[in-house]
mmCIF file of C-alpha atoms in Angstrom:
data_model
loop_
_atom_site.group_PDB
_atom_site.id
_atom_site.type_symbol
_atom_site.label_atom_id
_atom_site.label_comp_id
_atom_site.label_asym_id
_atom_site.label_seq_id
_atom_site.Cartn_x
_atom_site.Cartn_y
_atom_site.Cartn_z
ATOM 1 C CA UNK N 1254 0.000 0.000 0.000
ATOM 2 C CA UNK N 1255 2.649 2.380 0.673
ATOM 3 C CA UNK N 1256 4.523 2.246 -2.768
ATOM 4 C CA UNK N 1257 1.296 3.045 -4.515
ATOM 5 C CA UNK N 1258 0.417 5.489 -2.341
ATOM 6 C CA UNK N 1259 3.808 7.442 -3.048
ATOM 7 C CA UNK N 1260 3.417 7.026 -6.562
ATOM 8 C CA UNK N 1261 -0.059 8.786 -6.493
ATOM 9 C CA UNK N 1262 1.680 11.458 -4.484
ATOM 10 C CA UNK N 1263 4.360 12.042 -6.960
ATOM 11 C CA UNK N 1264 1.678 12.359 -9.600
ATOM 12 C CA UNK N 1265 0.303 15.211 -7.508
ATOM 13 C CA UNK N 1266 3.396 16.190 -7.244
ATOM 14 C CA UNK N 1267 3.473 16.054 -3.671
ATOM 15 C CA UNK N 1268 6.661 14.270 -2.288
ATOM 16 C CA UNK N 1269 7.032 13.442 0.824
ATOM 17 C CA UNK N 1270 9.706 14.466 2.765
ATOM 18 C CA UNK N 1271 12.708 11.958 3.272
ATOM 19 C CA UNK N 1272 11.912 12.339 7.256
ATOM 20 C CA UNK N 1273 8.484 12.174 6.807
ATOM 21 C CA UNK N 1274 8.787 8.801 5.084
ATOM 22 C CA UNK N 1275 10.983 7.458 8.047
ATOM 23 C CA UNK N 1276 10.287 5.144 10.599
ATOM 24 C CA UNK N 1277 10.878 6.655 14.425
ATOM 25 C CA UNK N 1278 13.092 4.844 16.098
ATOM 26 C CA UNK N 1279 11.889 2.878 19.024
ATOM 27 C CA UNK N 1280 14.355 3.526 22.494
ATOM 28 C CA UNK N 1281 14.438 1.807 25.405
ATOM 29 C CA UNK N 1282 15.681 4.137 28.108
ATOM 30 C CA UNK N 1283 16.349 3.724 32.032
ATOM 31 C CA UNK N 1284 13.942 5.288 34.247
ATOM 32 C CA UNK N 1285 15.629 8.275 35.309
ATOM 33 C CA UNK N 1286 16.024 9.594 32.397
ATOM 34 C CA UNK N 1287 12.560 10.199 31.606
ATOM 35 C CA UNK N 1288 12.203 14.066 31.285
ATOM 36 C CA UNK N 1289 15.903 14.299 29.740
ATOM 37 C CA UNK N 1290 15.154 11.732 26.907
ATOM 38 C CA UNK N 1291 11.964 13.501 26.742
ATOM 39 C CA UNK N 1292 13.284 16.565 25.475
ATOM 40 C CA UNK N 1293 15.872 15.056 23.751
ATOM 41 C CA UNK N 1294 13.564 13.594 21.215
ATOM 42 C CA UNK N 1295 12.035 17.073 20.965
ATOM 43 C CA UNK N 1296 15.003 18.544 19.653
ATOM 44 C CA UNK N 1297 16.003 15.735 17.753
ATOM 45 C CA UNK N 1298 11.803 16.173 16.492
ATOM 46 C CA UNK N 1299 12.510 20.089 15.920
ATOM 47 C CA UNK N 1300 15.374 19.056 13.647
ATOM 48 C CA UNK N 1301 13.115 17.324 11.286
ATOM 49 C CA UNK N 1302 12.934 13.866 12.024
ATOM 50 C CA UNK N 1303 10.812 11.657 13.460
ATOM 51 C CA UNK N 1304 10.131 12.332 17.021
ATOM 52 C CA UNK N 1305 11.474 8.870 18.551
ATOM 53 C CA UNK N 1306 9.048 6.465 20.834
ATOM 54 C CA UNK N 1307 10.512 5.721 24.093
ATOM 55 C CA UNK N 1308 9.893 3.483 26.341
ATOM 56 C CA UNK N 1309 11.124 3.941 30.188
ATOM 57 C CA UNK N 1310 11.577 1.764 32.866
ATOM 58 C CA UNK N 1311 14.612 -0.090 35.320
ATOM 59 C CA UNK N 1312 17.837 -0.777 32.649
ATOM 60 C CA UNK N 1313 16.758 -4.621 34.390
ATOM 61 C CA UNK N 1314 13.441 -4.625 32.729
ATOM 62 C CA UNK N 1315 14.855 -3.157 29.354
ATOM 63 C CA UNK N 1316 17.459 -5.799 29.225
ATOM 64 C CA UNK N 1317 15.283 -8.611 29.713
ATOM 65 C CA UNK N 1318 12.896 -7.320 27.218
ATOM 66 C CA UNK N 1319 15.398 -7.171 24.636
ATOM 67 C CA UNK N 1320 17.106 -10.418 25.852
ATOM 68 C CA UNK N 1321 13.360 -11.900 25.151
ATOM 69 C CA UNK N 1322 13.373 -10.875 21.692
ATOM 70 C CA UNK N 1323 11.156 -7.405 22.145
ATOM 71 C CA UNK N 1324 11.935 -5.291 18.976
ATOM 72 C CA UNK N 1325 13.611 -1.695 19.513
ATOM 73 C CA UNK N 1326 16.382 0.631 17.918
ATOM 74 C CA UNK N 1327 18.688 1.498 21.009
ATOM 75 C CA UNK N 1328 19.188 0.614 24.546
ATOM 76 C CA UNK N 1329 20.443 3.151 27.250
ATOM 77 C CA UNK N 1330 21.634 1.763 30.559
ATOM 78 C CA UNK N 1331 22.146 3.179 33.859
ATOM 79 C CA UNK N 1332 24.356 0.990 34.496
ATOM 80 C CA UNK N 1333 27.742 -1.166 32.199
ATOM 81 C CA UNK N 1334 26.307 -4.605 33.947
ATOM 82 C CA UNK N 1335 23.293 -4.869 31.913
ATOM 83 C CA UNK N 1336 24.613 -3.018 28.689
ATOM 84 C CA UNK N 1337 27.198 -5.827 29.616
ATOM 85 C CA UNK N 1338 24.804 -8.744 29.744
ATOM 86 C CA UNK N 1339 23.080 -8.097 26.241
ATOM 87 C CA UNK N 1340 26.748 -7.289 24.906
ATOM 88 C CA UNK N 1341 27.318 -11.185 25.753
ATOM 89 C CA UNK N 1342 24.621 -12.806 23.582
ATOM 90 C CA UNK N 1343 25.546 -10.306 21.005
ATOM 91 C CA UNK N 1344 22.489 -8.236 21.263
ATOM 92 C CA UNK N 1345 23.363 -5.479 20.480
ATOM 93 C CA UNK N 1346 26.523 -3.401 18.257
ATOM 94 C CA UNK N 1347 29.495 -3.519 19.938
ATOM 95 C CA UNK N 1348 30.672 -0.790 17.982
ATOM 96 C CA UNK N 1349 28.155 1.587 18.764
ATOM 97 C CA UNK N 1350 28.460 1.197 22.673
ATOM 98 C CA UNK N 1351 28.990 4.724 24.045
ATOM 99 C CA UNK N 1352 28.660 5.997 27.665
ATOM 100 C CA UNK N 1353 27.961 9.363 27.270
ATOM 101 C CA UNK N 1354 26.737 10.235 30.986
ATOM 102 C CA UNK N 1355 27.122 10.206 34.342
ATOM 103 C CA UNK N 1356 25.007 10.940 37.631
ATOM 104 C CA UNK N 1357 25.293 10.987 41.070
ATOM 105 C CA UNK N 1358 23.554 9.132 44.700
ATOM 106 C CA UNK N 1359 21.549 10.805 46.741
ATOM 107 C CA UNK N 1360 19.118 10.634 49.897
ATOM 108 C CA UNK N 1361 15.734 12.901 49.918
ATOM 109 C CA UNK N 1362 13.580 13.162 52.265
ATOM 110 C CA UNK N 1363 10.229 15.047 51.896
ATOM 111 C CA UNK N 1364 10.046 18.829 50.507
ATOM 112 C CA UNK N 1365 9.362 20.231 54.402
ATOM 113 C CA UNK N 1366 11.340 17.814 56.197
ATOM 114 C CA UNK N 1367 14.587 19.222 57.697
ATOM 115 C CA UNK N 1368 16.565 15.969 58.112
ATOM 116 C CA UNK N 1369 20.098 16.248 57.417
ATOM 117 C CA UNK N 1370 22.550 13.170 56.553
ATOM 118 C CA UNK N 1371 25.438 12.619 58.172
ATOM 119 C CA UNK N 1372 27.538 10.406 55.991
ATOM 120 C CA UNK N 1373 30.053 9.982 58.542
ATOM 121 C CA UNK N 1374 30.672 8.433 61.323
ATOM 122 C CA UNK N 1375 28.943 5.538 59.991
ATOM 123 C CA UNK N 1376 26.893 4.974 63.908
ATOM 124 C CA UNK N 1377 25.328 8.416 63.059
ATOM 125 C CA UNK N 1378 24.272 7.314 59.378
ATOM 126 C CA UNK N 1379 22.888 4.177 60.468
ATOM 127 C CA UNK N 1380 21.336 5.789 62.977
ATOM 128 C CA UNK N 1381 19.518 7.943 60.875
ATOM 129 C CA UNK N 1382 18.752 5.563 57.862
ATOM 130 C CA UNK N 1383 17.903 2.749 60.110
ATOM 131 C CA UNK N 1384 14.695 4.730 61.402
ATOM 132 C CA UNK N 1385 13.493 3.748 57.974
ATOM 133 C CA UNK N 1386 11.327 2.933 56.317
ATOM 134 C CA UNK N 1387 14.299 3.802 53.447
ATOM 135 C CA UNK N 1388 12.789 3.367 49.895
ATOM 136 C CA UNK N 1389 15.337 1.738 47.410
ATOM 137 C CA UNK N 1390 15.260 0.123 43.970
ATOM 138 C CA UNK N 1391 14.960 -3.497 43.863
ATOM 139 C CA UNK N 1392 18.371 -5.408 43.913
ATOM 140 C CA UNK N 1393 18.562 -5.938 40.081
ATOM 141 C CA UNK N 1394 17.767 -2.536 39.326
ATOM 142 C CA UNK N 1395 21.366 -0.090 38.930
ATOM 143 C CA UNK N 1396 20.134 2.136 41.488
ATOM 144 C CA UNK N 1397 19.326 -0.178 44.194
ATOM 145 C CA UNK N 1398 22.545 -2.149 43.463
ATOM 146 C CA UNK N 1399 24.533 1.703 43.661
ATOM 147 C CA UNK N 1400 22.763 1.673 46.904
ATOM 148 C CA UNK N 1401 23.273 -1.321 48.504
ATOM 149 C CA UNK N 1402 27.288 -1.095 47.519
ATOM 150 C CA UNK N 1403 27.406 2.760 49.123
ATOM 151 C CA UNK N 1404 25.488 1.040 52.247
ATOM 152 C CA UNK N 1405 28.069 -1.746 52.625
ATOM 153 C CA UNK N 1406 30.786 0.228 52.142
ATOM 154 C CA UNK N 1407 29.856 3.000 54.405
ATOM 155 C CA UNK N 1408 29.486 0.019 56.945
ATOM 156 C CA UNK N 1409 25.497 0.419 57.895
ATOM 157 C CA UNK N 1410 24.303 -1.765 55.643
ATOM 158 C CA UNK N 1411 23.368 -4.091 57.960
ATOM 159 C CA UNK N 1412 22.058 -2.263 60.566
ATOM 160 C CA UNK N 1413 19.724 -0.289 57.484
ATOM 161 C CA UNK N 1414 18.386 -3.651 55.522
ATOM 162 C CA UNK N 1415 15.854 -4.708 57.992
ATOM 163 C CA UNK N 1416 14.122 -0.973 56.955
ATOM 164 C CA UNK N 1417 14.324 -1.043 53.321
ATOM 165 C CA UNK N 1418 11.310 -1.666 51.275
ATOM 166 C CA UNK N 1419 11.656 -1.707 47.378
ATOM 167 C CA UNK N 1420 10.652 -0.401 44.318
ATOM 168 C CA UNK N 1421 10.093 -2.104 41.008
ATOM 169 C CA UNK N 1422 12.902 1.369 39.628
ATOM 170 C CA UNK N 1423 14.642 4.696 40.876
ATOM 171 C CA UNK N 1424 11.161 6.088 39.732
ATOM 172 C CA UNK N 1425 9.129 3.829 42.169
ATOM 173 C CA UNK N 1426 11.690 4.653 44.674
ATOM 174 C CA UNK N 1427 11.285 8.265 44.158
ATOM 175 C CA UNK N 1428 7.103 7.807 44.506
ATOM 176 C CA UNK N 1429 7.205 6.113 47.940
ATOM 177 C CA UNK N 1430 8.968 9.019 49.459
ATOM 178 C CA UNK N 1431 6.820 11.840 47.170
ATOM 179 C CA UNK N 1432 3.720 9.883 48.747
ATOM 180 C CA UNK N 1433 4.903 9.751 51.948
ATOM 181 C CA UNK N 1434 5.529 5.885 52.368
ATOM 182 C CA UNK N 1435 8.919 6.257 53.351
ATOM 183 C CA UNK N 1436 10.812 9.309 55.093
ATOM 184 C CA UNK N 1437 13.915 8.817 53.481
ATOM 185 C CA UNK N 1438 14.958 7.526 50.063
ATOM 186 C CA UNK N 1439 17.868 6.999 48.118
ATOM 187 C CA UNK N 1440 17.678 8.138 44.214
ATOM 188 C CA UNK N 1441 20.325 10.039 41.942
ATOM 189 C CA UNK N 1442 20.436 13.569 42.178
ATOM 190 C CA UNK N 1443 18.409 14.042 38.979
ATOM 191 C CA UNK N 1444 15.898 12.301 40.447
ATOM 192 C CA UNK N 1445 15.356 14.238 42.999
ATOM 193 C CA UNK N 1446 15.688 17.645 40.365
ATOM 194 C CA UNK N 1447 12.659 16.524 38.622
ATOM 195 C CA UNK N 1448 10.679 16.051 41.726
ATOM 196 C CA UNK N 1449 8.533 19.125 43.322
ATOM 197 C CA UNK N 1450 7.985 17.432 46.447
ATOM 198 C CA UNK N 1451 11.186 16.143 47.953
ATOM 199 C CA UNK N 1452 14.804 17.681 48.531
ATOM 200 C CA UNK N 1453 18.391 16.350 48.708
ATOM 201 C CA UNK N 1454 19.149 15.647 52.214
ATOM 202 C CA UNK N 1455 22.477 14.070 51.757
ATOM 203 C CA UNK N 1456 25.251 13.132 48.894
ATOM 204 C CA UNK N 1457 26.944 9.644 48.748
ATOM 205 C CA UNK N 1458 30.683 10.058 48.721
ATOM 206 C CA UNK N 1459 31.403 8.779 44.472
ATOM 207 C CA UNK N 1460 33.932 6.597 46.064
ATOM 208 C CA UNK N 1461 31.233 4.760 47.939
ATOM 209 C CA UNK N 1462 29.894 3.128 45.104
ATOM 210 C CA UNK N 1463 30.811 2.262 41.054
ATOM 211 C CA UNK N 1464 30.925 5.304 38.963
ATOM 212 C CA UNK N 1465 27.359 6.356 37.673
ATOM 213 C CA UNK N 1466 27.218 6.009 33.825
ATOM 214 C CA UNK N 1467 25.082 5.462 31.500
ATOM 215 C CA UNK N 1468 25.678 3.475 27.685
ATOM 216 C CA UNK N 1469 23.771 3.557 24.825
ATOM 217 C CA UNK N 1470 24.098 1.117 22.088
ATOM 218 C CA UNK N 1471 22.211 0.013 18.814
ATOM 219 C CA UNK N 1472 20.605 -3.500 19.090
ATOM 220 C CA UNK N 1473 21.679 -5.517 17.088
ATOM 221 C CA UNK N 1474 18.034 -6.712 15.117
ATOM 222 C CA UNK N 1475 17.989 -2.878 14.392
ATOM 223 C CA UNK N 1476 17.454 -1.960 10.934
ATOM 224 C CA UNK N 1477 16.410 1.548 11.571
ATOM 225 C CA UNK N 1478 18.526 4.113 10.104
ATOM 226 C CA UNK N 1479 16.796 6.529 12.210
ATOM 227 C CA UNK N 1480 17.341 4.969 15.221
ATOM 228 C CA UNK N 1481 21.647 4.723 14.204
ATOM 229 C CA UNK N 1482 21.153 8.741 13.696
ATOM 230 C CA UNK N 1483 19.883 9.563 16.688
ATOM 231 C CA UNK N 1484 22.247 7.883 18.844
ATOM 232 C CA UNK N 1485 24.493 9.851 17.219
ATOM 233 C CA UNK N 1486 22.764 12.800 18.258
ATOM 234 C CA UNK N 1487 22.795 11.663 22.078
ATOM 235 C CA UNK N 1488 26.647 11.525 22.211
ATOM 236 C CA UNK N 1489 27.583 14.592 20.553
ATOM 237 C CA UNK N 1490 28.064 18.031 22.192
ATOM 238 C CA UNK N 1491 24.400 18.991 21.217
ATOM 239 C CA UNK N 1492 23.074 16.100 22.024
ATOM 240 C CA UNK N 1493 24.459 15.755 25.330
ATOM 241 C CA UNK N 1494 24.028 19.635 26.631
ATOM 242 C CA UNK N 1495 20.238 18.619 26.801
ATOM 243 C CA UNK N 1496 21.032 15.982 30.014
ATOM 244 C CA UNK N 1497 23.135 18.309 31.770
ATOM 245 C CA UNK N 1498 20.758 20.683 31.628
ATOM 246 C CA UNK N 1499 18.538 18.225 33.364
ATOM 247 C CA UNK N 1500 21.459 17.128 36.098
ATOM 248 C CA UNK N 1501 23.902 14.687 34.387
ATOM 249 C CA UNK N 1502 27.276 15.141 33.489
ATOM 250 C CA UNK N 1503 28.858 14.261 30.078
ATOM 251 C CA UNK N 1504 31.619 11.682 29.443
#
């Protein structure tokens, strides 16, 4: 139907722009990266192409979508492990693997709450952390594993586990402590930028955990030229200026 179609169009002489003819490409995108991404497809839109479909949700989730055989253009991770575990079944193109940004760990507590986090001495984190409940990302999830490993190496996580409940990503995290569910949370600091109703109430040390990055890559069943040009977009100077001005840092 298409070809036809064209050809009557051409007859008109109407042709269709090159862009217009294109297929958006379909991303799947880690959950805190939802209002960045956002406006990154609007400028890559404004630019005349198609405005790209995105999908968010934990970099887990993604991975295991794609490792089922779900169909999408690129992957970006907040995290190397599970760019890392598609990169071993050869998922997606090795060659196209770029981490392009980085973020940081945080604790918020509610907007009107004046709770402050002592990082150190460790007693006087745990202290505060272990009056819980402290909302987290589930284990698989980057920013619940970030978490755990700033916990452990601080040296409360064991006093704070007992009080941690979970959600299903950073997002969900986020939500129990906008909600009120839980007191305290630990998100990155973009997080807690694009949230009206909580503030920062403490900053992990960045040698507490692994560095905060996040890869994109094109999988590898992608035949989307669109989708190849607008990871190109995401890692270049332009591309890149739109997530710091949401809170991440470029690599």
């Amino acid at each position: 139907m298409v070809r036809p179609l064209l050809l009557a169009l051409a007859m008109l002489g109407v042709v269709p722009s090159a862009s217009a003819q294109a297929r958006p490409p379909l991303v799947l995108a880690a959950a805190s990266l939802q209002e960045s991404m956002t406006a990154a497809a609007d400028v890559w839109a404004r630019r005349g192409h198609p405005r790209p479909v995105i999908s968010f949700a934990a970099s887990s989730a993604l991975a295991r979508q794609v490792e089922a055989g779900g169909a999408a253009d690129l992957f970006v991770s907040a995290d190397t492990e599970w760019m890392d575990a598609l990169a071993a079944r050869r998922l997606i193109v090795a060659a196209s693997r770029v981490t392009f940004l980085g973020n940081r760990l945080v604790v918020i507590a509610a907007k009107g709450d004046r709770v402050r986090i002592p990082v150190r001495p460790p007693a006087a984190l745990a202290r505060v952390l272990a009056a819980g409940p402290l909302a987290m990302a589930d284990a698989p999830v980057p920013a619940g594993r970030y978490a755990e490993a700033a916990l452990r190496r601080l040296g409360v996580w064991s006093a704070v586990a007992p009080r941690v409940v979970r959600g299903d990503s950073v997002r969900a995290a986020l939500a129990l402590v906008e909600r009120g569910a839980a007191p305290l949370g630990i998100v990155y600091a973009t997080d807690a930028r694009a949230s009206r109703a909580v503030r920062i109430a403490g900053v992990f040390p960045a040698t507490s955990h692994p560095p905060i990055v996040y890869p994109v890559a094109r999988l590898a069943a992608s035949t989307n030229s669109e989708g190849e040009a607008f990871r190109r977009f995401l890692v270049s100077p332009a591309g890149k200026a739109v997530f710091v001005r949401y809170g991440f840092t470029a690599r």
